[in-house]
Amino acid sequence: MADRPARDTTALPPPDTAHTKAVSATSDTLRVARQQHNFSHSKGPADTFRLVFRGPSILEGTGEFTITAPGGQVIFREMLTEPDLEAALVYEMKTPTATRAEREAFVLRRIDRFFLPSQFHTPAVDRKAAFPGGVENLDQATWKDLQQRPDAIRFDYLKGKEDRRQIVWSPLKKQTVRLR
C-alpha cells in the first residue's frame, strides 16, 4: 500500500459571493424597436414585430428581428449584425470616413426606423408580377397563391448596403416566405 498517493483532505474555501455582479437576461440589451402590425392575418389581430439589439456596444452588437403571431408563435426570425445595419451609411456620408459617434447614431436610427408604416405593402404581390426565380423557400404554387390574395401584407427591409428583402406570410405554406 505504499504505492498509493496520500488522499488530499484539504477543503476548498467557500466561494466569495459577496462581490459578484448581478446577472440579468436583458443587461446587454442596447435598443429595442417594437411595432404591432397586421401580417399573418390581414384583418387582425396584429402581429408583433421586434428588433432587439444586444451586445457590449452599439458597434459590436447583434440584432434579433422576430415576428410573433397573436397566439405567441414566432413566425419569423433573422439575426442582423451591426454591419448589416450600418452598411447603408456610405450613402449618407459627406466625408470618406465616419466618426464612431456618427456610426453609432446611424445604427440607432436604423433600429428606431426599422418598422415604418411605409415598409408594409398590400397587396404583397402584384397579380401580373413575374415569378422571381432563385429565392429560397419560394415556389410557383406559393407565388400564384399570393397573387390571388389582394389582402396579403408584405414587409420590406434593408439588410446590409443593398440587400432589399421582402417577406410575406403564406397561408398556403403556413409560414413566412421571402419574395426577394
PDB file of C-alpha atoms in Angstrom:
ATOM      1  CA  MET A   1       0.000   0.000   0.000  1.00  0.00           C
ATOM      2  CA  ALA A   2       2.960   2.296  -0.004  1.00  0.00           C
ATOM      3  CA  ASP A   3       2.417   2.920  -3.754  1.00  0.00           C
ATOM      4  CA  ARG A   4      -0.844   4.789  -3.237  1.00  0.00           C
ATOM      5  CA  PRO A   5      -0.747   8.582  -3.155  1.00  0.00           C
ATOM      6  CA  ALA A   6      -1.961  10.177   0.025  1.00  0.00           C
ATOM      7  CA  ARG A   7      -5.562  11.364  -0.038  1.00  0.00           C
ATOM      8  CA  ASP A   8      -5.988  15.151  -0.230  1.00  0.00           C
ATOM      9  CA  THR A   9      -8.066  16.231   2.724  1.00  0.00           C
ATOM     10  CA  THR A  10      -7.710  19.984   2.313  1.00  0.00           C
ATOM     11  CA  ALA A  11     -11.070  21.602   1.755  1.00  0.00           C
ATOM     12  CA  LEU A  12     -11.643  24.445  -0.653  1.00  0.00           C
ATOM     13  CA  PRO A  13     -12.643  27.740   0.913  1.00  0.00           C
ATOM     14  CA  PRO A  14     -16.289  28.743   0.419  1.00  0.00           C
ATOM     15  CA  PRO A  15     -16.896  30.807  -2.738  1.00  0.00           C
ATOM     16  CA  ASP A  16     -16.899  34.592  -2.321  1.00  0.00           C
ATOM     17  CA  THR A  17     -20.374  35.604  -3.481  1.00  0.00           C
ATOM     18  CA  ALA A  18     -20.392  38.972  -1.762  1.00  0.00           C
ATOM     19  CA  HIS A  19     -18.627  40.669  -4.671  1.00  0.00           C
ATOM     20  CA  THR A  20     -20.298  39.019  -7.681  1.00  0.00           C
ATOM     21  CA  LYS A  21     -22.230  41.086 -10.198  1.00  0.00           C
ATOM     22  CA  ALA A  22     -25.943  40.545 -10.645  1.00  0.00           C
ATOM     23  CA  VAL A  23     -26.733  38.893 -13.970  1.00  0.00           C
ATOM     24  CA  SER A  24     -29.766  39.854 -16.000  1.00  0.00           C
ATOM     25  CA  ALA A  25     -31.009  38.410 -19.275  1.00  0.00           C
ATOM     26  CA  THR A  26     -31.550  41.950 -20.521  1.00  0.00           C
ATOM     27  CA  SER A  27     -28.397  43.573 -19.147  1.00  0.00           C
ATOM     28  CA  ASP A  28     -26.766  43.627 -22.587  1.00  0.00           C
ATOM     29  CA  THR A  29     -29.870  44.904 -24.422  1.00  0.00           C
ATOM     30  CA  LEU A  30     -28.925  48.206 -26.026  1.00  0.00           C
ATOM     31  CA  ARG A  31     -32.053  49.082 -28.025  1.00  0.00           C
ATOM     32  CA  VAL A  32     -35.480  47.615 -28.747  1.00  0.00           C
ATOM     33  CA  ALA A  33     -37.792  48.578 -31.597  1.00  0.00           C
ATOM     34  CA  ARG A  34     -41.320  47.188 -31.459  1.00  0.00           C
ATOM     35  CA  GLN A  35     -44.348  47.564 -33.723  1.00  0.00           C
ATOM     36  CA  GLN A  36     -47.801  45.976 -33.841  1.00  0.00           C
ATOM     37  CA  HIS A  37     -49.000  45.433 -37.416  1.00  0.00           C
ATOM     38  CA  ASN A  38     -51.242  43.040 -39.289  1.00  0.00           C
ATOM     39  CA  PHE A  39     -49.156  40.484 -41.152  1.00  0.00           C
ATOM     40  CA  SER A  40     -50.247  36.860 -40.788  1.00  0.00           C
ATOM     41  CA  HIS A  41     -53.919  37.882 -40.627  1.00  0.00           C
ATOM     42  CA  SER A  42     -54.850  40.848 -42.800  1.00  0.00           C
ATOM     43  CA  LYS A  43     -57.911  41.698 -40.707  1.00  0.00           C
ATOM     44  CA  GLY A  44     -56.142  41.247 -37.364  1.00  0.00           C
ATOM     45  CA  PRO A  45     -55.320  40.661 -34.645  1.00  0.00           C
ATOM     46  CA  ALA A  46     -51.934  42.285 -35.182  1.00  0.00           C
ATOM     47  CA  ASP A  47     -48.581  40.511 -35.102  1.00  0.00           C
ATOM     48  CA  THR A  48     -45.663  41.861 -33.044  1.00  0.00           C
ATOM     49  CA  PHE A  49     -42.552  42.955 -34.937  1.00  0.00           C
ATOM     50  CA  ARG A  50     -39.452  43.297 -32.733  1.00  0.00           C
ATOM     51  CA  LEU A  51     -35.829  44.134 -33.292  1.00  0.00           C
ATOM     52  CA  VAL A  52     -33.790  43.591 -30.116  1.00  0.00           C
ATOM     53  CA  PHE A  53     -30.191  44.790 -30.374  1.00  0.00           C
ATOM     54  CA  ARG A  54     -27.766  43.317 -27.842  1.00  0.00           C
ATOM     55  CA  GLY A  55     -24.038  43.408 -27.269  1.00  0.00           C
ATOM     56  CA  PRO A  56     -21.202  45.133 -25.466  1.00  0.00           C
ATOM     57  CA  SER A  57     -21.702  48.319 -27.541  1.00  0.00           C
ATOM     58  CA  ILE A  58     -23.707  49.631 -30.484  1.00  0.00           C
ATOM     59  CA  LEU A  59     -20.817  48.959 -32.879  1.00  0.00           C
ATOM     60  CA  GLU A  60     -20.277  45.411 -31.592  1.00  0.00           C
ATOM     61  CA  GLY A  61     -23.824  44.126 -31.203  1.00  0.00           C
ATOM     62  CA  THR A  62     -26.281  41.851 -32.932  1.00  0.00           C
ATOM     63  CA  GLY A  63     -29.959  42.367 -33.581  1.00  0.00           C
ATOM     64  CA  GLU A  64     -32.624  39.693 -33.425  1.00  0.00           C
ATOM     65  CA  PHE A  65     -35.546  40.510 -35.721  1.00  0.00           C
ATOM     66  CA  THR A  66     -38.663  38.500 -34.909  1.00  0.00           C
ATOM     67  CA  ILE A  67     -42.296  38.498 -35.908  1.00  0.00           C
ATOM     68  CA  THR A  68     -44.619  36.900 -33.383  1.00  0.00           C
ATOM     69  CA  ALA A  69     -48.171  35.888 -34.284  1.00  0.00           C
ATOM     70  CA  PRO A  70     -51.028  36.906 -31.976  1.00  0.00           C
ATOM     71  CA  GLY A  71     -51.038  33.417 -30.408  1.00  0.00           C
ATOM     72  CA  GLY A  72     -47.397  33.786 -29.326  1.00  0.00           C
ATOM     73  CA  GLN A  73     -45.721  31.672 -32.025  1.00  0.00           C
ATOM     74  CA  VAL A  74     -42.589  33.178 -33.591  1.00  0.00           C
ATOM     75  CA  ILE A  75     -43.287  33.078 -37.334  1.00  0.00           C
ATOM     76  CA  PHE A  76     -40.071  34.770 -38.471  1.00  0.00           C
ATOM     77  CA  ARG A  77     -36.580  35.155 -37.011  1.00  0.00           C
ATOM     78  CA  GLU A  78     -33.436  36.635 -38.504  1.00  0.00           C
ATOM     79  CA  MET A  79     -30.194  37.758 -36.919  1.00  0.00           C
ATOM     80  CA  LEU A  80     -28.799  41.106 -38.083  1.00  0.00           C
ATOM     81  CA  THR A  81     -25.217  42.058 -37.357  1.00  0.00           C
ATOM     82  CA  GLU A  82     -24.080  45.602 -36.692  1.00  0.00           C
ATOM     83  CA  PRO A  83     -22.567  45.782 -40.224  1.00  0.00           C
ATOM     84  CA  ASP A  84     -25.974  44.724 -41.625  1.00  0.00           C
ATOM     85  CA  LEU A  85     -27.448  47.846 -40.031  1.00  0.00           C
ATOM     86  CA  GLU A  86     -24.508  50.205 -40.623  1.00  0.00           C
ATOM     87  CA  ALA A  87     -23.575  49.397 -44.242  1.00  0.00           C
ATOM     88  CA  ALA A  88     -26.037  51.851 -45.837  1.00  0.00           C
ATOM     89  CA  LEU A  89     -24.286  54.724 -44.023  1.00  0.00           C
ATOM     90  CA  VAL A  90     -21.940  55.035 -47.020  1.00  0.00           C
ATOM     91  CA  TYR A  91     -24.800  56.630 -48.985  1.00  0.00           C
ATOM     92  CA  GLU A  92     -25.159  59.414 -46.404  1.00  0.00           C
ATOM     93  CA  MET A  93     -21.505  60.178 -45.715  1.00  0.00           C
ATOM     94  CA  LYS A  94     -20.154  63.609 -46.631  1.00  0.00           C
ATOM     95  CA  THR A  95     -16.529  62.648 -45.931  1.00  0.00           C
ATOM     96  CA  PRO A  96     -14.503  59.475 -46.698  1.00  0.00           C
ATOM     97  CA  THR A  97     -14.823  58.226 -43.112  1.00  0.00           C
ATOM     98  CA  ALA A  98     -17.434  58.440 -40.362  1.00  0.00           C
ATOM     99  CA  THR A  99     -16.678  59.056 -36.708  1.00  0.00           C
ATOM    100  CA  ARG A 100     -17.614  56.489 -34.085  1.00  0.00           C
ATOM    101  CA  ALA A 101     -20.403  58.799 -32.890  1.00  0.00           C
ATOM    102  CA  GLU A 102     -21.795  59.144 -36.440  1.00  0.00           C
ATOM    103  CA  ARG A 103     -21.717  55.380 -36.925  1.00  0.00           C
ATOM    104  CA  GLU A 104     -23.455  54.749 -33.592  1.00  0.00           C
ATOM    105  CA  ALA A 105     -26.113  57.381 -34.328  1.00  0.00           C
ATOM    106  CA  PHE A 106     -26.775  55.821 -37.745  1.00  0.00           C
ATOM    107  CA  VAL A 107     -27.194  52.298 -36.318  1.00  0.00           C
ATOM    108  CA  LEU A 108     -29.545  53.580 -33.603  1.00  0.00           C
ATOM    109  CA  ARG A 109     -31.586  55.468 -36.205  1.00  0.00           C
ATOM    110  CA  ARG A 110     -31.805  52.322 -38.369  1.00  0.00           C
ATOM    111  CA  ILE A 111     -33.088  50.333 -35.380  1.00  0.00           C
ATOM    112  CA  ASP A 112     -35.614  53.012 -34.417  1.00  0.00           C
ATOM    113  CA  ARG A 113     -36.904  53.292 -38.003  1.00  0.00           C
ATOM    114  CA  PHE A 114     -36.899  49.582 -38.850  1.00  0.00           C
ATOM    115  CA  PHE A 115     -40.709  49.227 -38.794  1.00  0.00           C
ATOM    116  CA  LEU A 116     -42.001  52.352 -40.515  1.00  0.00           C
ATOM    117  CA  PRO A 117     -45.571  52.165 -41.891  1.00  0.00           C
ATOM    118  CA  SER A 118     -44.199  52.791 -45.401  1.00  0.00           C
ATOM    119  CA  GLN A 119     -42.459  49.380 -45.280  1.00  0.00           C
ATOM    120  CA  PHE A 120     -45.764  47.460 -45.142  1.00  0.00           C
ATOM    121  CA  HIS A 121     -47.446  46.871 -48.514  1.00  0.00           C
ATOM    122  CA  THR A 122     -50.786  45.484 -49.670  1.00  0.00           C
ATOM    123  CA  PRO A 123     -51.109  43.594 -51.909  1.00  0.00           C
ATOM    124  CA  ALA A 124     -47.924  41.706 -51.167  1.00  0.00           C
ATOM    125  CA  VAL A 125     -47.592  40.529 -54.765  1.00  0.00           C
ATOM    126  CA  ASP A 126     -48.949  42.212 -57.871  1.00  0.00           C
ATOM    127  CA  ARG A 127     -51.258  39.926 -59.904  1.00  0.00           C
ATOM    128  CA  LYS A 128     -49.108  40.416 -63.019  1.00  0.00           C
ATOM    129  CA  ALA A 129     -45.657  40.259 -61.412  1.00  0.00           C
ATOM    130  CA  ALA A 130     -43.247  37.670 -62.813  1.00  0.00           C
ATOM    131  CA  PHE A 131     -42.070  34.845 -60.572  1.00  0.00           C
ATOM    132  CA  PRO A 132     -38.658  35.736 -59.087  1.00  0.00           C
ATOM    133  CA  GLY A 133     -36.577  32.608 -59.593  1.00  0.00           C
ATOM    134  CA  GLY A 134     -33.772  31.699 -57.237  1.00  0.00           C
ATOM    135  CA  VAL A 135     -35.419  32.757 -53.964  1.00  0.00           C
ATOM    136  CA  GLU A 136     -35.034  30.092 -51.286  1.00  0.00           C
ATOM    137  CA  ASN A 137     -38.302  28.712 -49.908  1.00  0.00           C
ATOM    138  CA  LEU A 138     -40.440  30.306 -52.669  1.00  0.00           C
ATOM    139  CA  ASP A 139     -42.099  28.050 -55.219  1.00  0.00           C
ATOM    140  CA  GLN A 140     -44.522  28.672 -58.087  1.00  0.00           C
ATOM    141  CA  ALA A 141     -47.559  27.424 -56.126  1.00  0.00           C
ATOM    142  CA  THR A 142     -46.870  29.820 -53.236  1.00  0.00           C
ATOM    143  CA  TRP A 143     -46.269  32.707 -55.655  1.00  0.00           C
ATOM    144  CA  LYS A 144     -49.546  32.057 -57.520  1.00  0.00           C
ATOM    145  CA  ASP A 145     -51.451  31.756 -54.245  1.00  0.00           C
ATOM    146  CA  LEU A 146     -50.085  35.104 -53.034  1.00  0.00           C
ATOM    147  CA  GLN A 147     -51.004  36.736 -56.364  1.00  0.00           C
ATOM    148  CA  GLN A 148     -54.619  35.719 -55.691  1.00  0.00           C
ATOM    149  CA  ARG A 149     -54.628  37.356 -52.242  1.00  0.00           C
ATOM    150  CA  PRO A 150     -55.078  41.135 -52.560  1.00  0.00           C
ATOM    151  CA  ASP A 151     -55.147  41.436 -48.756  1.00  0.00           C
ATOM    152  CA  ALA A 152     -51.744  39.736 -48.197  1.00  0.00           C
ATOM    153  CA  ILE A 153     -49.279  42.056 -46.446  1.00  0.00           C
ATOM    154  CA  ARG A 154     -45.619  42.325 -47.407  1.00  0.00           C
ATOM    155  CA  PHE A 155     -42.891  43.772 -45.189  1.00  0.00           C
ATOM    156  CA  ASP A 156     -39.788  45.305 -46.829  1.00  0.00           C
ATOM    157  CA  TYR A 157     -36.485  45.940 -45.054  1.00  0.00           C
ATOM    158  CA  LEU A 158     -32.857  46.607 -45.864  1.00  0.00           C
ATOM    159  CA  LYS A 159     -30.122  44.197 -44.786  1.00  0.00           C
ATOM    160  CA  GLY A 160     -26.613  45.406 -45.477  1.00  0.00           C
ATOM    161  CA  LYS A 161     -25.931  48.051 -48.066  1.00  0.00           C
ATOM    162  CA  GLU A 162     -28.220  46.984 -50.899  1.00  0.00           C
ATOM    163  CA  ASP A 163     -29.965  43.741 -49.927  1.00  0.00           C
ATOM    164  CA  ARG A 164     -33.606  44.811 -50.014  1.00  0.00           C
ATOM    165  CA  ARG A 165     -35.617  41.992 -48.515  1.00  0.00           C
ATOM    166  CA  GLN A 166     -39.338  41.356 -48.868  1.00  0.00           C
ATOM    167  CA  ILE A 167     -41.214  38.880 -46.695  1.00  0.00           C
ATOM    168  CA  VAL A 168     -44.848  37.823 -46.537  1.00  0.00           C
ATOM    169  CA  TRP A 169     -46.960  35.342 -44.598  1.00  0.00           C
ATOM    170  CA  SER A 170     -48.022  32.453 -46.833  1.00  0.00           C
ATOM    171  CA  PRO A 171     -51.359  30.927 -45.754  1.00  0.00           C
ATOM    172  CA  LEU A 172     -50.655  28.090 -48.198  1.00  0.00           C
ATOM    173  CA  LYS A 173     -47.353  27.129 -46.531  1.00  0.00           C
ATOM    174  CA  LYS A 174     -48.362  28.438 -43.093  1.00  0.00           C
ATOM    175  CA  GLN A 175     -45.020  30.213 -42.748  1.00  0.00           C
ATOM    176  CA  THR A 176     -43.255  33.437 -43.624  1.00  0.00           C
ATOM    177  CA  VAL A 177     -41.568  33.357 -47.037  1.00  0.00           C
ATOM    178  CA  ARG A 178     -39.075  35.630 -48.740  1.00  0.00           C
ATOM    179  CA  LEU A 179     -40.124  37.195 -52.024  1.00  0.00           C
ATOM    180  CA  ARG A 180     -36.801  38.892 -52.624  1.00  0.00           C
TER     181      ARG A 180
END
